Amino acid sequence: MKVITTRQEIQNISLHHKQKGRTIGFVPTMGYLHEGHLTLASKARENNDIVIMSIFVNPLQFGPNEDFETYPRDLKRDEQLAENAGVDYLFVPSVEEMYPNSLSIQMTVYNRVNVLCGKKREGHFDGVVTVLTKLFHLVSPNRVYFGLKDAQQVAVVDSLIEDFFFPIELVPVDTVREEDGLAKSSRNVYLNAQERKEATQLHKSLQTARSSIENGERDINKIISEIENHINTTTSGTIEYIEIYQYPSLKPITELKGKFIIAIAVQFSKARLIDNLIMELA
Amino acid sequence: MKVITTRQEIQNISLHHKQKGRTIGFVPTMGYLHEGHLTLASKARENNDIVIMSIFVNPLQFGPNEDFETYPRDLKRDEQLAENAGVDYLFVPSVEEMYPNSLSIQMTVYNRVNVLCGKKREGHFDGVVTVLTKLFHLVSPNRVYFGLKDAQQVAVVDSLIEDFFFPIELVPVDTVREEDGLAKSSRNVYLNAQERKEATQLHKSLQTARSSIENGERDINKIISEIENHINTTTSGTIEYIEIYQYPSLKPITELKGKFIIAIAVQFSKARLIDNLIMELA
């Protein structure tokens, strides 16, 4: 595996491989890799000639009161993990490399963002689509891999690719979980021991909701209440939202039909955790 | 030459050629081709394996009171001219093909736009960069060709490519002129016979300015006044602007030094004409 730090070099590498007719699978990350990321890399490895992973903690997608400075970083460990996962090129640019000048052109996301995490993170997805547009042009991937843990991000990337006709296939990958069900996340390290135990209840509450829907429950408010009660009685966290939308449009839903998402966010003392469940009903 | 109307087909074609290691030169136009466009196509033909031209009158870059509906169109003639100029693929999509859904993500240009034509055409360049982003993703060009007659457009496309790291080389091409000096433009057909004669004075006034600068004139206001007098005494048109800026930044200039542009716009009864002169002083 080669570690690349300049945009010129990664662009030359990707154009070289494209010119040879090779396919490129791309896994954009913010690093501090866990099995979720490595699963994305494995999927990319299965279906492409070349696998490129990027590690870039993108300042543009963090709000002024968010954890850009303290976001966990461990590049040495990440390099080892990426190499073991079959990554060919690890692109690790500096902030100056990705933002050499202030931008003359801004991208603003208007749909799929004023719900779920986007509601409280103004401008977050503007930063996400901006950095992805840059990365896509540097890497020229045939396929790009994102985890469904951040299902709203997958929905917004779907918009990005569709709106601007990127010649890229978006491959959403199921959330990877710890043995006890907790969704893998770089932010799990912020949990204390007690919270770490409680955090498994996010997934459990969604599994309970799945069962009741499979058993015929169709009352959206009732499903939300059940999840709310579950989390309030089993964790010390504060619920930020429990919402149900059509997926991937993230439009309001009045009847449980078609593809939909149940998404939750819970704030613990230092960690804000998200999880979701995507289902489809005829 | 093949005429292509769907984005799926043009994207397949361009990806096919890229995969074979062939270079693609791209000439985006709004059609009603004149020698200016054909010169762009010839330059593309010289330096690339494949030449793709697009003809698309982009509604997003026209203001509500502008000439989108009446913009001159003559596809049959354009096809013949493009073929003679060595174009391999002529991409002629419908509005529905380029804008199949309302956009979730908007691009807004903040620099290089609040001067010259951009000042009076709010949102014009937002429409330009949006459609070019789409077209670039459909065509995957190595090089893209634009005429310097619209020097502000060249400056904005330069920003677009630089901001988002498009793997594309921008090739600006000198303005092509009629024998009497009038810059070729699809909108010249709007001129009546008397105006057509007067219109040559735009270029003449700029040539006079060039001479006086070459003879040592450095007073910016004086240069502007001379052009103003020239146009006012020799044409029936109304001057919209005569401005001098650094180029391509289009930042204000206090001293004639480095690369700069003198740009003018004159409104005739039905035609609004623009012309410019780019110079560089040590």
Coordinates of C-alpha atoms in Angstrom, one line a residue:
Chain A
M1 CA 0.0 0.0 0.0
K2 CA 1.2 3.5 -0.9
V3 CA 0.4 6.5 1.3
I4 CA -0.2 9.6 -0.9
T5 CA -0.4 13.1 0.5
T6 CA -0.7 15.4 -2.5
R7 CA -3.7 15.9 -4.8
Q8 CA -1.5 16.0 -7.9
E9 CA -0.1 12.5 -7.1
I10 CA -3.4 10.8 -6.3
Q11 CA -5.0 12.3 -9.5
N12 CA -2.1 11.1 -11.6
I13 CA -2.4 7.6 -10.1
S14 CA -6.1 7.4 -10.6
L15 CA -6.0 8.7 -14.2
H16 CA -3.2 6.3 -14.9
H17 CA -5.3 3.3 -13.8
K18 CA -8.4 4.6 -15.5
Q19 CA -6.4 4.9 -18.7
K20 CA -5.4 1.3 -18.4
G21 CA -9.1 0.3 -18.2
R22 CA -8.9 -0.6 -14.5
T23 CA -11.9 0.0 -12.1
I24 CA -11.4 2.0 -9.0
G25 CA -13.3 1.5 -5.7
F26 CA -13.2 4.4 -3.3
V27 CA -13.7 4.5 0.4
P28 CA -13.7 8.1 1.8
T29 CA -13.2 8.2 5.6
M30 CA -12.3 10.6 8.4
G31 CA -9.9 7.9 9.7
Y32 CA -9.7 6.3 13.2
L33 CA -10.7 3.2 11.3
H34 CA -12.9 0.6 12.7
E35 CA -14.5 -2.6 11.3
G36 CA -17.2 -0.5 9.6
H37 CA -14.6 1.2 7.4
L38 CA -12.7 -2.0 6.9
T39 CA -15.9 -3.7 5.7
L40 CA -16.3 -0.9 3.1
A41 CA -12.7 -1.5 2.0
S42 CA -13.3 -5.3 1.7
K43 CA -16.4 -4.7 -0.5
A44 CA -14.4 -2.3 -2.6
R45 CA -11.6 -4.9 -2.9
E46 CA -14.1 -7.6 -4.1
N47 CA -15.5 -5.5 -7.0
N48 CA -12.7 -3.3 -8.3
D49 CA -9.2 -3.6 -9.6
I50 CA -7.8 -0.8 -7.5
V51 CA -8.9 0.3 -4.0
I52 CA -8.3 3.9 -2.8
M53 CA -9.2 5.0 0.7
S54 CA -9.0 8.6 1.9
I55 CA -8.5 9.8 5.4
F56 CA -9.4 13.4 5.8
V57 CA -11.0 15.1 8.8
N58 CA -12.9 17.7 6.8
P59 CA -13.1 21.0 8.7
L60 CA -15.9 22.3 6.4
Q61 CA -18.4 19.7 7.7
F62 CA -17.8 20.5 11.4
G63 CA -19.8 23.3 13.1
P64 CA -18.1 25.9 15.2
N65 CA -19.1 24.0 18.4
E66 CA -18.4 20.5 17.1
D67 CA -15.4 18.3 17.7
F68 CA -13.1 19.0 14.7
E69 CA -10.1 19.6 16.9
T70 CA -10.7 16.7 19.2
Y71 CA -12.0 14.2 16.5
P72 CA -9.9 11.0 17.2
R73 CA -6.9 10.5 15.0
D74 CA -4.4 7.7 14.8
L75 CA -2.7 7.6 11.4
K76 CA -0.1 4.9 12.2
R77 CA -2.7 2.4 13.3
D78 CA -5.0 3.4 10.4
E79 CA -2.2 2.7 7.9
Q80 CA -1.8 -0.8 9.2
L81 CA -5.5 -1.5 9.2
A82 CA -6.0 -0.1 5.7
E83 CA -3.1 -2.2 4.3
N84 CA -4.5 -5.3 5.9
A85 CA -7.9 -4.6 4.4
G86 CA -6.4 -4.6 0.9
V87 CA -6.3 -0.9 0.2
D88 CA -3.8 0.0 -2.6
Y89 CA -3.5 3.7 -2.0
L90 CA -4.2 5.6 1.2
F91 CA -4.8 9.3 0.4
V92 CA -4.1 11.4 3.5
P93 CA -4.1 15.1 2.5
S94 CA -3.6 18.1 4.8
V95 CA -6.3 20.7 5.2
E96 CA -4.1 23.1 3.1
E97 CA -3.9 20.4 0.3
M98 CA -7.7 20.1 0.1
Y99 CA -8.4 23.8 0.6
P100 CA -5.5 25.6 -1.0
N101 CA -7.6 28.7 -1.6
S102 CA -10.8 30.0 -0.2
L103 CA -13.6 28.7 -2.4
S104 CA -15.1 30.9 -5.1
I105 CA -18.0 28.6 -5.6
Q106 CA -20.2 27.2 -2.8
M107 CA -22.4 24.1 -2.8
T108 CA -25.5 24.2 -0.7
V109 CA -27.7 21.2 -0.1
Y110 CA -31.4 22.0 0.1
N111 CA -33.1 18.6 0.2
R112 CA -32.8 15.6 2.6
V113 CA -30.9 17.8 5.1
N114 CA -33.5 19.6 7.3
V115 CA -34.3 16.4 9.2
L116 CA -32.4 14.0 11.4
C117 CA -28.8 15.1 12.1
G118 CA -28.9 17.7 9.4
K119 CA -31.4 19.8 11.3
K120 CA -29.0 20.5 14.2
R121 CA -25.9 20.5 12.0
E122 CA -26.4 23.5 9.7
G123 CA -24.0 23.5 6.8
H124 CA -22.7 20.0 7.7
F125 CA -23.8 18.4 4.5
D126 CA -22.7 21.4 2.4
G127 CA -19.2 20.6 3.7
V128 CA -19.7 16.9 3.0
V129 CA -20.8 17.4 -0.7
T130 CA -18.0 19.9 -1.2
V131 CA -15.2 17.7 0.0
L132 CA -16.7 14.7 -1.8
T133 CA -16.8 16.6 -5.1
K134 CA -13.2 17.4 -4.7
L135 CA -12.3 13.8 -3.7
F136 CA -14.3 12.3 -6.5
H137 CA -12.4 14.5 -9.0
L138 CA -9.1 13.4 -7.5
V139 CA -9.9 9.7 -7.4
S140 CA -12.2 9.2 -10.4
P141 CA -13.8 6.2 -8.8
N142 CA -16.1 3.8 -10.6
R143 CA -17.8 2.9 -7.2
V144 CA -17.9 4.7 -3.9
Y145 CA -18.6 2.9 -0.6
F146 CA -20.5 4.4 2.3
G147 CA -21.8 2.8 5.5
L148 CA -25.6 2.9 6.2
K149 CA -24.9 3.9 9.8
D150 CA -25.0 7.4 8.5
A151 CA -28.0 6.8 6.3
Q152 CA -28.7 10.5 5.8
Q153 CA -25.2 10.9 4.4
V154 CA -25.9 8.1 2.0
A155 CA -29.1 9.9 1.0
V156 CA -27.3 13.2 0.4
V157 CA -24.5 11.5 -1.6
D158 CA -27.2 9.9 -3.7
S159 CA -28.5 13.4 -4.5
L160 CA -25.0 14.6 -5.2
I161 CA -24.3 11.9 -7.7
E162 CA -27.8 12.2 -9.3
D163 CA -27.9 16.0 -9.5
F164 CA -24.5 16.4 -11.1
F165 CA -24.4 13.1 -13.2
F166 CA -21.2 11.9 -11.6
P167 CA -20.2 8.7 -13.4
I168 CA -20.0 6.8 -10.1
E169 CA -22.0 4.0 -8.6
L170 CA -22.9 4.6 -4.9
V171 CA -22.7 1.3 -2.9
P172 CA -24.4 1.6 0.5
V173 CA -23.1 -1.0 3.0
D174 CA -24.9 -2.3 6.0
T175 CA -23.9 -1.0 9.4
V176 CA -21.2 -3.1 11.1
R177 CA -21.8 -3.8 14.8
E178 CA -20.0 -4.9 17.9
E179 CA -21.0 -8.3 19.2
D180 CA -23.5 -6.8 21.6
G181 CA -25.1 -4.8 18.7
L182 CA -23.6 -1.3 19.2
A183 CA -23.0 0.3 15.8
K184 CA -19.3 0.7 15.2
S185 CA -18.3 4.4 15.4
S186 CA -15.1 6.3 15.9
R187 CA -17.0 8.3 18.5
N188 CA -17.7 5.3 20.7
V189 CA -14.3 6.0 22.4
Y190 CA -16.0 9.0 24.0
L191 CA -18.3 6.7 26.0
N192 CA -17.5 5.9 29.7
A193 CA -17.9 2.3 30.9
Q194 CA -21.4 2.6 32.1
E195 CA -22.5 4.4 28.9
R196 CA -20.8 1.8 26.8
K197 CA -23.2 -0.8 28.3
E198 CA -26.2 1.3 27.9
A199 CA -25.4 2.2 24.3
T200 CA -26.4 -1.3 23.2
Q201 CA -30.0 -0.3 23.9
L202 CA -30.1 1.9 20.8
H203 CA -29.9 -1.1 18.5
K204 CA -32.1 -3.1 20.8
S205 CA -34.9 -0.5 20.8
L206 CA -34.8 -0.6 16.9
Q207 CA -34.9 -4.4 16.9
T208 CA -37.9 -4.3 19.1
A209 CA -39.5 -1.8 16.7
R210 CA -38.7 -4.1 13.8
S211 CA -40.4 -7.0 15.6
S212 CA -43.5 -5.0 16.3
I213 CA -43.8 -3.8 12.7
E214 CA -43.3 -7.4 11.5
N215 CA -46.1 -8.4 13.9
G216 CA -48.4 -5.9 12.2
E217 CA -47.9 -2.6 14.1
R218 CA -48.5 0.3 11.7
D219 CA -49.0 3.3 14.1
I220 CA -46.0 5.5 13.5
N221 CA -46.5 7.5 16.7
K222 CA -46.8 4.3 18.8
I223 CA -43.6 2.9 17.3
I224 CA -41.8 6.2 18.1
S225 CA -43.2 6.1 21.7
E226 CA -42.0 2.6 22.3
I227 CA -38.5 3.4 21.2
E228 CA -38.6 6.5 23.3
N229 CA -39.7 4.6 26.4
H230 CA -37.1 1.9 25.7
I231 CA -34.2 4.3 25.6
N232 CA -35.4 6.5 28.4
T233 CA -35.8 3.5 30.8
T234 CA -32.5 1.7 29.9
T235 CA -30.0 4.5 29.3
S236 CA -28.7 7.8 30.9
G237 CA -28.6 9.4 27.5
T238 CA -30.8 12.2 26.2
I239 CA -32.8 11.5 23.1
E240 CA -32.1 14.1 20.4
Y241 CA -34.5 12.6 17.9
I242 CA -36.5 9.5 16.9
E243 CA -37.9 10.0 13.4
I244 CA -39.4 8.0 10.6
Y245 CA -39.1 9.1 7.0
Q246 CA -39.3 7.7 3.5
Y247 CA -35.9 6.5 2.3
P248 CA -33.8 7.8 0.6
S249 CA -35.9 10.9 -0.1
L250 CA -36.2 11.6 3.7
K251 CA -39.7 13.0 3.0
P252 CA -42.4 12.8 5.7
I253 CA -44.3 9.5 5.9
T254 CA -47.9 9.1 6.9
E255 CA -48.3 5.4 6.3
L256 CA -45.7 2.7 6.7
K257 CA -45.3 1.6 3.1
G258 CA -42.4 1.3 0.6
K259 CA -38.9 1.9 1.9
F260 CA -38.5 3.9 5.1
I261 CA -36.0 4.6 7.8
I262 CA -36.4 4.8 11.6
A263 CA -33.5 6.9 12.8
I264 CA -32.4 7.8 16.3
A265 CA -29.8 10.0 17.9
V266 CA -28.9 9.9 21.6
Q267 CA -26.6 12.3 23.5
F268 CA -24.4 10.7 26.2
S269 CA -22.1 12.8 28.4
K270 CA -19.4 13.1 25.8
A271 CA -20.6 11.0 22.9
R272 CA -23.5 11.6 20.5
L273 CA -24.6 8.2 19.0
I274 CA -26.8 7.6 16.0
D275 CA -28.4 4.4 14.7
N276 CA -31.1 3.5 12.3
L277 CA -33.2 0.7 10.8
I278 CA -34.2 0.7 7.1
M279 CA -37.2 -1.5 6.2
E280 CA -39.4 -2.0 3.2
L281 CA -43.1 -2.9 3.3
A282 CA -45.2 -3.8 0.2
Chain B
M1 CA -20.2 12.4 -36.6
K2 CA -22.8 11.0 -34.3
V3 CA -25.5 13.0 -32.8
I4 CA -26.3 12.0 -29.2
T5 CA -29.3 13.1 -27.2
T6 CA -29.2 11.1 -24.0
R7 CA -26.8 11.5 -21.1
Q8 CA -26.6 7.8 -20.6
E9 CA -25.3 7.3 -24.2
I10 CA -22.8 10.2 -24.1
Q11 CA -21.5 9.0 -20.7
N12 CA -21.0 5.5 -22.0
I13 CA -19.2 6.8 -25.1
S14 CA -16.8 9.0 -23.2
L15 CA -16.1 6.3 -20.6
H16 CA -15.5 3.8 -23.3
H17 CA -12.9 6.1 -25.0
K18 CA -11.3 7.0 -21.7
Q19 CA -10.9 3.4 -20.8
K20 CA -9.1 2.9 -24.2
G21 CA -6.6 5.6 -23.1
R22 CA -7.9 8.1 -25.6
T23 CA -8.0 11.9 -24.8
I24 CA -11.2 13.8 -25.2
G25 CA -11.4 17.5 -26.1
F26 CA -14.8 19.1 -25.3
V27 CA -16.4 22.2 -26.7
P28 CA -19.6 23.2 -24.8
T29 CA -21.8 25.6 -26.8
M30 CA -25.3 27.0 -26.9
G31 CA -25.4 26.3 -30.7
Y32 CA -26.1 28.7 -33.6
L33 CA -22.5 28.0 -34.4
H34 CA -20.1 30.6 -35.9
E35 CA -16.4 30.6 -36.7
G36 CA -15.7 31.3 -33.0
H37 CA -17.1 27.9 -32.0
L38 CA -15.6 26.2 -35.0
T39 CA -12.1 27.5 -34.1
L40 CA -12.6 25.9 -30.6
A41 CA -13.5 22.7 -32.3
S42 CA -10.4 22.9 -34.6
K43 CA -8.2 23.4 -31.6
A44 CA -9.8 20.5 -29.8
R45 CA -9.3 18.4 -33.0
E46 CA -5.5 19.3 -33.1
N47 CA -4.8 18.1 -29.5
N48 CA -7.2 15.2 -28.7
D49 CA -8.1 11.8 -30.0
I50 CA -11.8 12.5 -29.7
V51 CA -13.8 15.7 -30.0
I52 CA -17.1 16.2 -28.4
M53 CA -19.2 19.3 -28.8
S54 CA -22.4 20.0 -26.9
I55 CA -25.3 22.2 -28.0
F56 CA -27.5 23.1 -25.1
V57 CA -29.3 26.4 -24.5
N58 CA -29.2 26.2 -20.7
P59 CA -32.3 27.8 -19.1
L60 CA -30.6 28.0 -15.7
Q61 CA -28.1 30.7 -17.0
F62 CA -30.8 33.0 -18.4
G63 CA -32.5 35.6 -16.3
P64 CA -36.3 36.0 -16.3
N65 CA -36.1 38.9 -18.7
E66 CA -33.4 37.5 -20.9
D67 CA -33.6 35.8 -24.3
F68 CA -33.9 32.1 -23.5
E69 CA -37.0 31.6 -25.6
T70 CA -35.7 33.6 -28.6
Y71 CA -32.0 32.7 -28.4
P72 CA -31.2 31.8 -32.0
R73 CA -31.3 28.1 -32.9
D74 CA -30.5 26.2 -36.1
L75 CA -29.7 22.6 -35.4
K76 CA -29.6 21.3 -38.9
R77 CA -27.0 23.9 -39.9
D78 CA -25.1 23.4 -36.7
E79 CA -24.8 19.6 -37.4
Q80 CA -23.3 20.3 -40.8
L81 CA -20.8 22.9 -39.4
A82 CA -19.8 20.7 -36.5
E83 CA -19.2 17.7 -38.7
N84 CA -17.1 19.8 -41.1
A85 CA -15.0 21.1 -38.1
G86 CA -14.1 17.5 -37.2
V87 CA -16.4 16.9 -34.3
D88 CA -16.8 13.2 -33.5
Y89 CA -19.9 13.4 -31.2
L90 CA -22.4 16.2 -31.1
F91 CA -24.3 16.0 -27.8
V92 CA -27.7 17.8 -28.1
P93 CA -29.8 17.0 -25.0
S94 CA -33.2 18.3 -24.2
V95 CA -33.9 20.5 -21.1
E96 CA -35.6 17.5 -19.5
E97 CA -32.5 15.4 -20.1
M98 CA -30.2 17.8 -18.4
Y99 CA -32.6 18.7 -15.6
P100 CA -34.6 15.5 -15.0
N101 CA -35.4 16.5 -11.4
S102 CA -35.3 19.7 -9.5
L103 CA -31.8 20.1 -8.0
S104 CA -31.3 19.2 -4.4
I105 CA -27.9 20.9 -4.4
Q106 CA -27.2 24.4 -5.7
M107 CA -23.9 25.9 -6.8
T108 CA -23.4 29.6 -6.1
V109 CA -20.5 31.6 -7.5
Y110 CA -19.2 34.3 -5.1
N111 CA -16.0 35.5 -6.8
R112 CA -15.3 37.0 -10.2
V113 CA -19.1 37.5 -10.8
N114 CA -20.0 40.9 -9.2
V115 CA -18.3 42.8 -12.0
L116 CA -18.8 43.1 -15.8
C117 CA -21.7 41.1 -17.2
G118 CA -22.2 39.2 -13.9
K119 CA -23.2 42.4 -12.1
K120 CA -26.4 42.7 -14.2
R121 CA -27.0 39.0 -14.7
E122 CA -27.7 37.7 -11.2
G123 CA -27.4 34.0 -11.0
H124 CA -26.1 33.7 -14.6
F125 CA -22.8 32.1 -13.6
D126 CA -24.5 29.9 -11.0
G127 CA -26.3 28.4 -14.0
V128 CA -23.1 28.2 -16.1
V129 CA -21.1 26.3 -13.4
T130 CA -24.1 24.0 -12.7
V131 CA -24.5 22.9 -16.3
L132 CA -20.8 22.7 -16.9
T133 CA -20.4 20.4 -13.8
K134 CA -23.1 18.1 -15.3
L135 CA -21.6 18.2 -18.8
F136 CA -18.0 17.6 -17.5
H137 CA -19.3 14.5 -15.7
L138 CA -21.1 13.3 -18.8
V139 CA -18.1 13.9 -21.2
S140 CA -15.1 13.3 -18.9
P141 CA -12.9 15.6 -21.1
N142 CA -9.2 16.0 -20.8
R143 CA -9.4 19.5 -22.2
V144 CA -12.2 22.0 -22.4
Y145 CA -12.2 24.9 -24.9
F146 CA -13.7 28.3 -24.3
G147 CA -13.5 31.5 -26.3
L148 CA -12.0 34.6 -24.7
K149 CA -14.7 36.8 -26.0
D150 CA -16.6 35.9 -22.8
A151 CA -13.5 36.4 -20.7
Q152 CA -15.5 36.5 -17.5
Q153 CA -16.9 33.1 -18.3
V154 CA -13.3 31.8 -18.8
A155 CA -12.4 33.3 -15.4
V156 CA -15.3 31.6 -13.7
V157 CA -14.7 28.2 -15.4
D158 CA -11.1 28.6 -14.2
S159 CA -12.5 28.9 -10.6
L160 CA -14.8 26.0 -11.1
I161 CA -11.9 23.7 -12.2
E162 CA -9.6 25.0 -9.5
D163 CA -12.1 24.9 -6.6
F164 CA -13.3 21.4 -7.3
F165 CA -10.1 19.8 -8.7
F166 CA -11.7 18.7 -12.0
P167 CA -9.0 16.7 -13.8
I168 CA -9.5 19.0 -16.8
E169 CA -7.3 21.5 -18.6
L170 CA -9.0 24.8 -19.5
V171 CA -7.9 26.0 -22.9
P172 CA -8.9 29.7 -23.5
V173 CA -9.0 30.6 -27.2
D174 CA -8.6 34.0 -28.7
T175 CA -11.7 35.8 -29.9
V176 CA -12.5 35.1 -33.6
R177 CA -13.5 38.3 -35.5
E178 CA -15.2 39.3 -38.7
E179 CA -12.9 40.8 -41.3
D180 CA -13.8 44.3 -40.0
G181 CA -12.9 43.4 -36.4
L182 CA -16.4 42.7 -34.9
A183 CA -16.2 39.8 -32.5
K184 CA -18.1 36.8 -33.8
S185 CA -21.3 36.2 -31.7
S186 CA -24.5 34.4 -32.1
R187 CA -26.3 37.6 -31.0
N188 CA -24.8 39.6 -34.0
V189 CA -27.9 38.6 -36.0
Y190 CA -29.9 40.9 -33.8
L191 CA -28.1 44.0 -35.2
N192 CA -29.7 46.1 -37.9
A193 CA -27.6 47.2 -40.9
Q194 CA -26.6 50.5 -39.5
E195 CA -25.7 49.0 -36.1
R196 CA -23.7 46.3 -37.8
K197 CA -21.5 49.0 -39.2
E198 CA -21.2 50.8 -35.9
A199 CA -20.5 47.6 -34.0
T200 CA -17.0 47.4 -35.4
Q201 CA -16.1 50.4 -33.2
L202 CA -16.1 48.3 -30.1
H203 CA -13.0 46.5 -31.2
K204 CA -11.5 49.7 -32.7
S205 CA -11.9 51.5 -29.4
L206 CA -10.0 48.7 -27.7
Q207 CA -7.3 48.7 -30.3
T208 CA -6.9 52.5 -29.8
A209 CA -6.6 51.8 -26.0
R210 CA -4.0 49.2 -26.7
S211 CA -1.9 51.6 -28.7
S212 CA -2.1 54.3 -26.1
I213 CA -1.0 51.9 -23.4
E214 CA 1.8 50.6 -25.6
N215 CA 2.8 54.3 -26.0
G216 CA 3.1 54.7 -22.2
E217 CA -0.4 55.7 -21.0
R218 CA -1.0 54.3 -17.5
D219 CA -3.9 56.5 -16.3
I220 CA -6.8 54.0 -15.9
N221 CA -9.5 56.7 -15.8
K222 CA -8.1 58.4 -18.9
I223 CA -8.0 55.1 -20.8
I224 CA -11.7 54.4 -19.9
S225 CA -12.7 58.0 -20.9
E226 CA -11.1 57.6 -24.3
I227 CA -12.9 54.4 -25.0
E228 CA -16.2 55.9 -23.7
N229 CA -15.7 58.9 -26.0
H230 CA -14.8 56.7 -29.0
I231 CA -18.0 54.6 -28.6
N232 CA -20.3 57.5 -27.8
T233 CA -19.2 59.4 -30.9
T234 CA -19.1 56.5 -33.4
T235 CA -22.1 54.4 -32.4
S236 CA -25.8 54.7 -31.5
G237 CA -25.3 52.1 -28.7
T238 CA -25.6 52.7 -25.0
I239 CA -22.5 51.9 -23.0
E240 CA -23.4 49.4 -20.2
Y241 CA -19.8 49.3 -18.8
I242 CA -16.2 49.9 -19.6
E243 CA -14.1 48.3 -16.8
I244 CA -10.5 47.3 -16.2
Y245 CA -9.6 44.5 -13.8
Q246 CA -6.8 42.1 -13.0
Y247 CA -7.2 38.9 -15.0
P248 CA -8.3 36.2 -14.3
S249 CA -9.0 37.2 -10.7
L250 CA -11.2 40.1 -11.8
K251 CA -10.1 42.0 -8.7
P252 CA -9.9 45.8 -8.8
I253 CA -6.7 47.3 -10.3
T254 CA -5.1 50.5 -9.2
E255 CA -2.0 50.3 -11.4
L256 CA -1.6 48.8 -14.9
K257 CA 0.7 45.9 -14.1
G258 CA 0.6 42.2 -14.6
K259 CA -2.3 40.6 -16.6
F260 CA -5.4 42.8 -16.9
I261 CA -8.5 43.0 -18.9
I262 CA -10.3 46.0 -20.5
A263 CA -13.9 44.9 -21.0
I264 CA -16.8 46.6 -22.6
A265 CA -20.5 46.0 -23.1
V266 CA -22.7 48.1 -25.4
Q267 CA -26.5 47.8 -25.8
F268 CA -27.8 48.3 -29.3
S269 CA -31.6 48.3 -30.1
K270 CA -31.9 44.5 -29.9
A271 CA -28.4 43.3 -29.4
R272 CA -26.1 43.6 -26.4
L273 CA -22.5 43.2 -27.5
I274 CA -19.4 42.6 -25.5
D275 CA -15.7 42.7 -26.3
N276 CA -12.5 42.8 -24.4
L277 CA -8.7 43.2 -24.6
I278 CA -6.4 41.2 -22.3
M279 CA -2.9 42.6 -21.9
E280 CA 0.1 41.9 -19.7
L281 CA 2.6 44.5 -18.5
A282 CA 5.8 43.8 -16.7

